[in-house]
Amino acid sequence: MLPEIGLGLLWLAAALAGLQLLAGGLSLSANGGGMAGIVRPVAIVQGILAAAALGILIWLFVQTDLSVKLVAENSHSAKPLMYKIAGTWGNHEGSMLLWVTVMGLGGAFVAAVERRLPEPTMMATLAGQAFVSLGFYAFLLFASNPFARLYPAPEDGNGLNPLLQDPGLAFHPPTLYLGYVGLSIAFSFAIGALITRQVGPDFARAMRPWVLGAWIFLTVGITAGSYWAYYVLGWGGWWFWDPVENASLMPWLAATALLHSCSVLAARNALRAWTVMLGVVAFSMSMVGTFLVRSGILTSVHAFAVDPRRGGFILALLAIYIGGALLLFALRAATVTEGERFAIISREGALVFNNVMLSSILGITLIGTLYPLFTEAMGTKVSVGPPYFTPVSAMFAVPMFVVLLFGPMLRWRRDKFSRVSGVLALPLVVALIAGGWAFGAGVRHVLPLLGLALGPALVVASVLPLRGRSVLRAPLSLWGMVIAHAGIGVALFGMASDSAFTVEKLVAAKVGEVQQVGPWSIRLAEVAPIAGPNWTAMEGVLKARYDGGAEVTLRPQSRTFWAPLQTNAVSALKGRWNGQLYTVLGDETVSDKGESRWQLRLWWKPYVPLIWIGGLLVALGGGLALLSRVAQDLKRRLARAKGGHRRDEVAALVKTDAAKGDAA
């Protein structure tokens, strides 16, 4: 009965999305003003119904209801509870239900709290969000029903892919979907503003918190996904430019550019066309990523192996949404002026330069991701990987980082480089010292050398906007910018260190033998069988010493899951302040003389944890900036509620918000 209720809730939510679209559209007509009153309540109820449907599916997974096809194919009675819950979205249908639920709740939240935009623009925005939601409801109900029954029910389920049975799965997909859906709301704001010709600072201030929230979740999701791939897959790397990895990176690049454009539009009434177009592009990249992951045209550990016909459905949605948005932009382009002008040497100029660089990296990534698919369709297989992506993207990333050293210190509208050149002495000295240290340590490749020099310089430059200010009284949004930019420098240093200093060793070791990797000496003490809740494993016991210091124990495993039957390596890591020891246990080999050896892969990775520490700092900076925006909005609302006619106070708060609009 519960599956039928869940399916019924989805149909009802889809019907309400259709009503929301119809009412929102009619409210914009000359005689449709009466329809505006139902749009917000309908959007709220739609989100609640979608959330209830997802709750039912989660409960079916918790109960291991094998009469539901999705549960039988992706769960097992012996699976731990956490992975039963996470398994809800560890498959195509469940993840799409999570997608539409987050989209519905996002639209409901916009309807409930957003009051800054003119009512016609708000109605057009909610109608646009309903239009996007309606397509995904159709995809879910007609091509990806998560509540389909299975008769007769099997005795037990197939289980979840063992690679996905990891705590990271519990929050990695939801964070990415929150980011994708946040960009769908930004897309709806852009469509609403184009329809009503209201592209201005108010539109940017209304859209900016949603873009910022989406960007934060994408940052956390990509950081978590990178670390998941690093320690779960047992290959010792953190990014391989896999097409599905790129599918999450491309929306992040577009969202980063959009976030900076929103700040310029909100603060200086400039970059109107940039902001609208980036709103469309950011959501387009989310749709492209969805198509790549779910179309069946890719083979990736991250991808869902599904019927290619579903990919055709998503491709049709992509054509409708993005094609329609671009057509609308073309029709309204004459009314979307660029607003206030500014000099090249200005904060706006620096932001535009970095947006061009980000857009270029996005284009490079998109071309490198799609090109092999086009060539394969023509009968030729081509591999595009790090040898293309890394150096070509660095051609644009390095100039962007250089501008980031001084861009935040420039004044709005017009400035002189000579005014900030003296302040740049400190980060330049730091860059020279760090680069000299790296060169002395034997680094000769250009890109790692540049990364090791620019990383510390960015960290130092990030705090320079605080000079001359009381640290305790500095705006929270300014602190957000400082921390986010410092996080970029920290992550860049970690990436360059991994490329420059990593030491790897692959050996076939006997029990009792000692191996040396970097400053570590590692002894294979024993290998013994162990059992878990739904797996068995051979576990190696490694005794490791750093430079002859205290002994530590690591326990890498080779696990065999029985539902489904699959063997995979579970790495063991030991972190220090200056890096991380990474160990993987492989298969046993027996010689003709009966001598037993175990394959070991050992890495010493200096400073590699800085990659993820930097990513979290970037997200933290975004969180502080978002908190600042929310606090300012609450102040405005309280001012209106208290005084009613205290317009001067409200205007002052709006002016303050605009003045602080540079913090991304």
XYZ file of C-alpha atoms in Angstrom, residues 172 176 180 218-219 221-231 233 235-253 302 361 365 369 385-387 389-390 393 495 498 605 608 611-612:
52
model
C 27.789 13.437 -1.085
C 25.431 17.955 -5.105
C 22.110 21.619 -8.820
C 28.519 22.163 -4.861
C 31.843 23.025 -3.214
C 29.889 17.939 -2.672
C 32.877 18.123 -5.017
C 35.320 18.193 -2.090
C 33.644 15.185 -0.459
C 33.425 13.337 -3.770
C 37.100 13.933 -4.440
C 38.052 12.545 -1.034
C 35.689 9.592 -1.505
C 37.374 8.719 -4.810
C 40.761 9.154 -3.138
C 40.330 6.745 -0.250
C 38.905 3.503 -5.022
C 44.246 4.292 -6.735
C 45.998 7.013 -4.756
C 44.639 9.929 -6.797
C 42.097 12.623 -5.970
C 40.989 13.800 -9.444
C 41.217 12.055 -12.801
C 39.138 14.390 -15.022
C 36.629 11.562 -15.300
C 33.593 12.722 -17.376
C 31.309 12.373 -14.371
C 33.759 14.299 -12.178
C 33.711 16.994 -14.843
C 29.915 16.905 -14.792
C 29.987 18.305 -11.249
C 32.922 20.657 -11.878
C 31.309 22.475 -14.808
C 28.267 23.756 -12.855
C 30.643 24.842 -10.069
C 32.748 26.883 -12.499
C 30.209 7.411 -10.709
C 38.121 26.735 -18.176
C 36.309 21.115 -19.715
C 34.376 15.862 -21.892
C 42.525 12.931 -19.903
C 44.898 14.837 -17.623
C 47.536 15.499 -20.335
C 42.880 19.080 -19.142
C 45.650 19.999 -16.707
C 43.099 24.745 -17.997
C 47.414 20.019 -5.388
C 50.737 16.047 -4.600
C 51.856 12.152 -0.165
C 47.936 16.312 0.177
C 43.452 19.909 -0.937
C 40.354 19.049 1.093
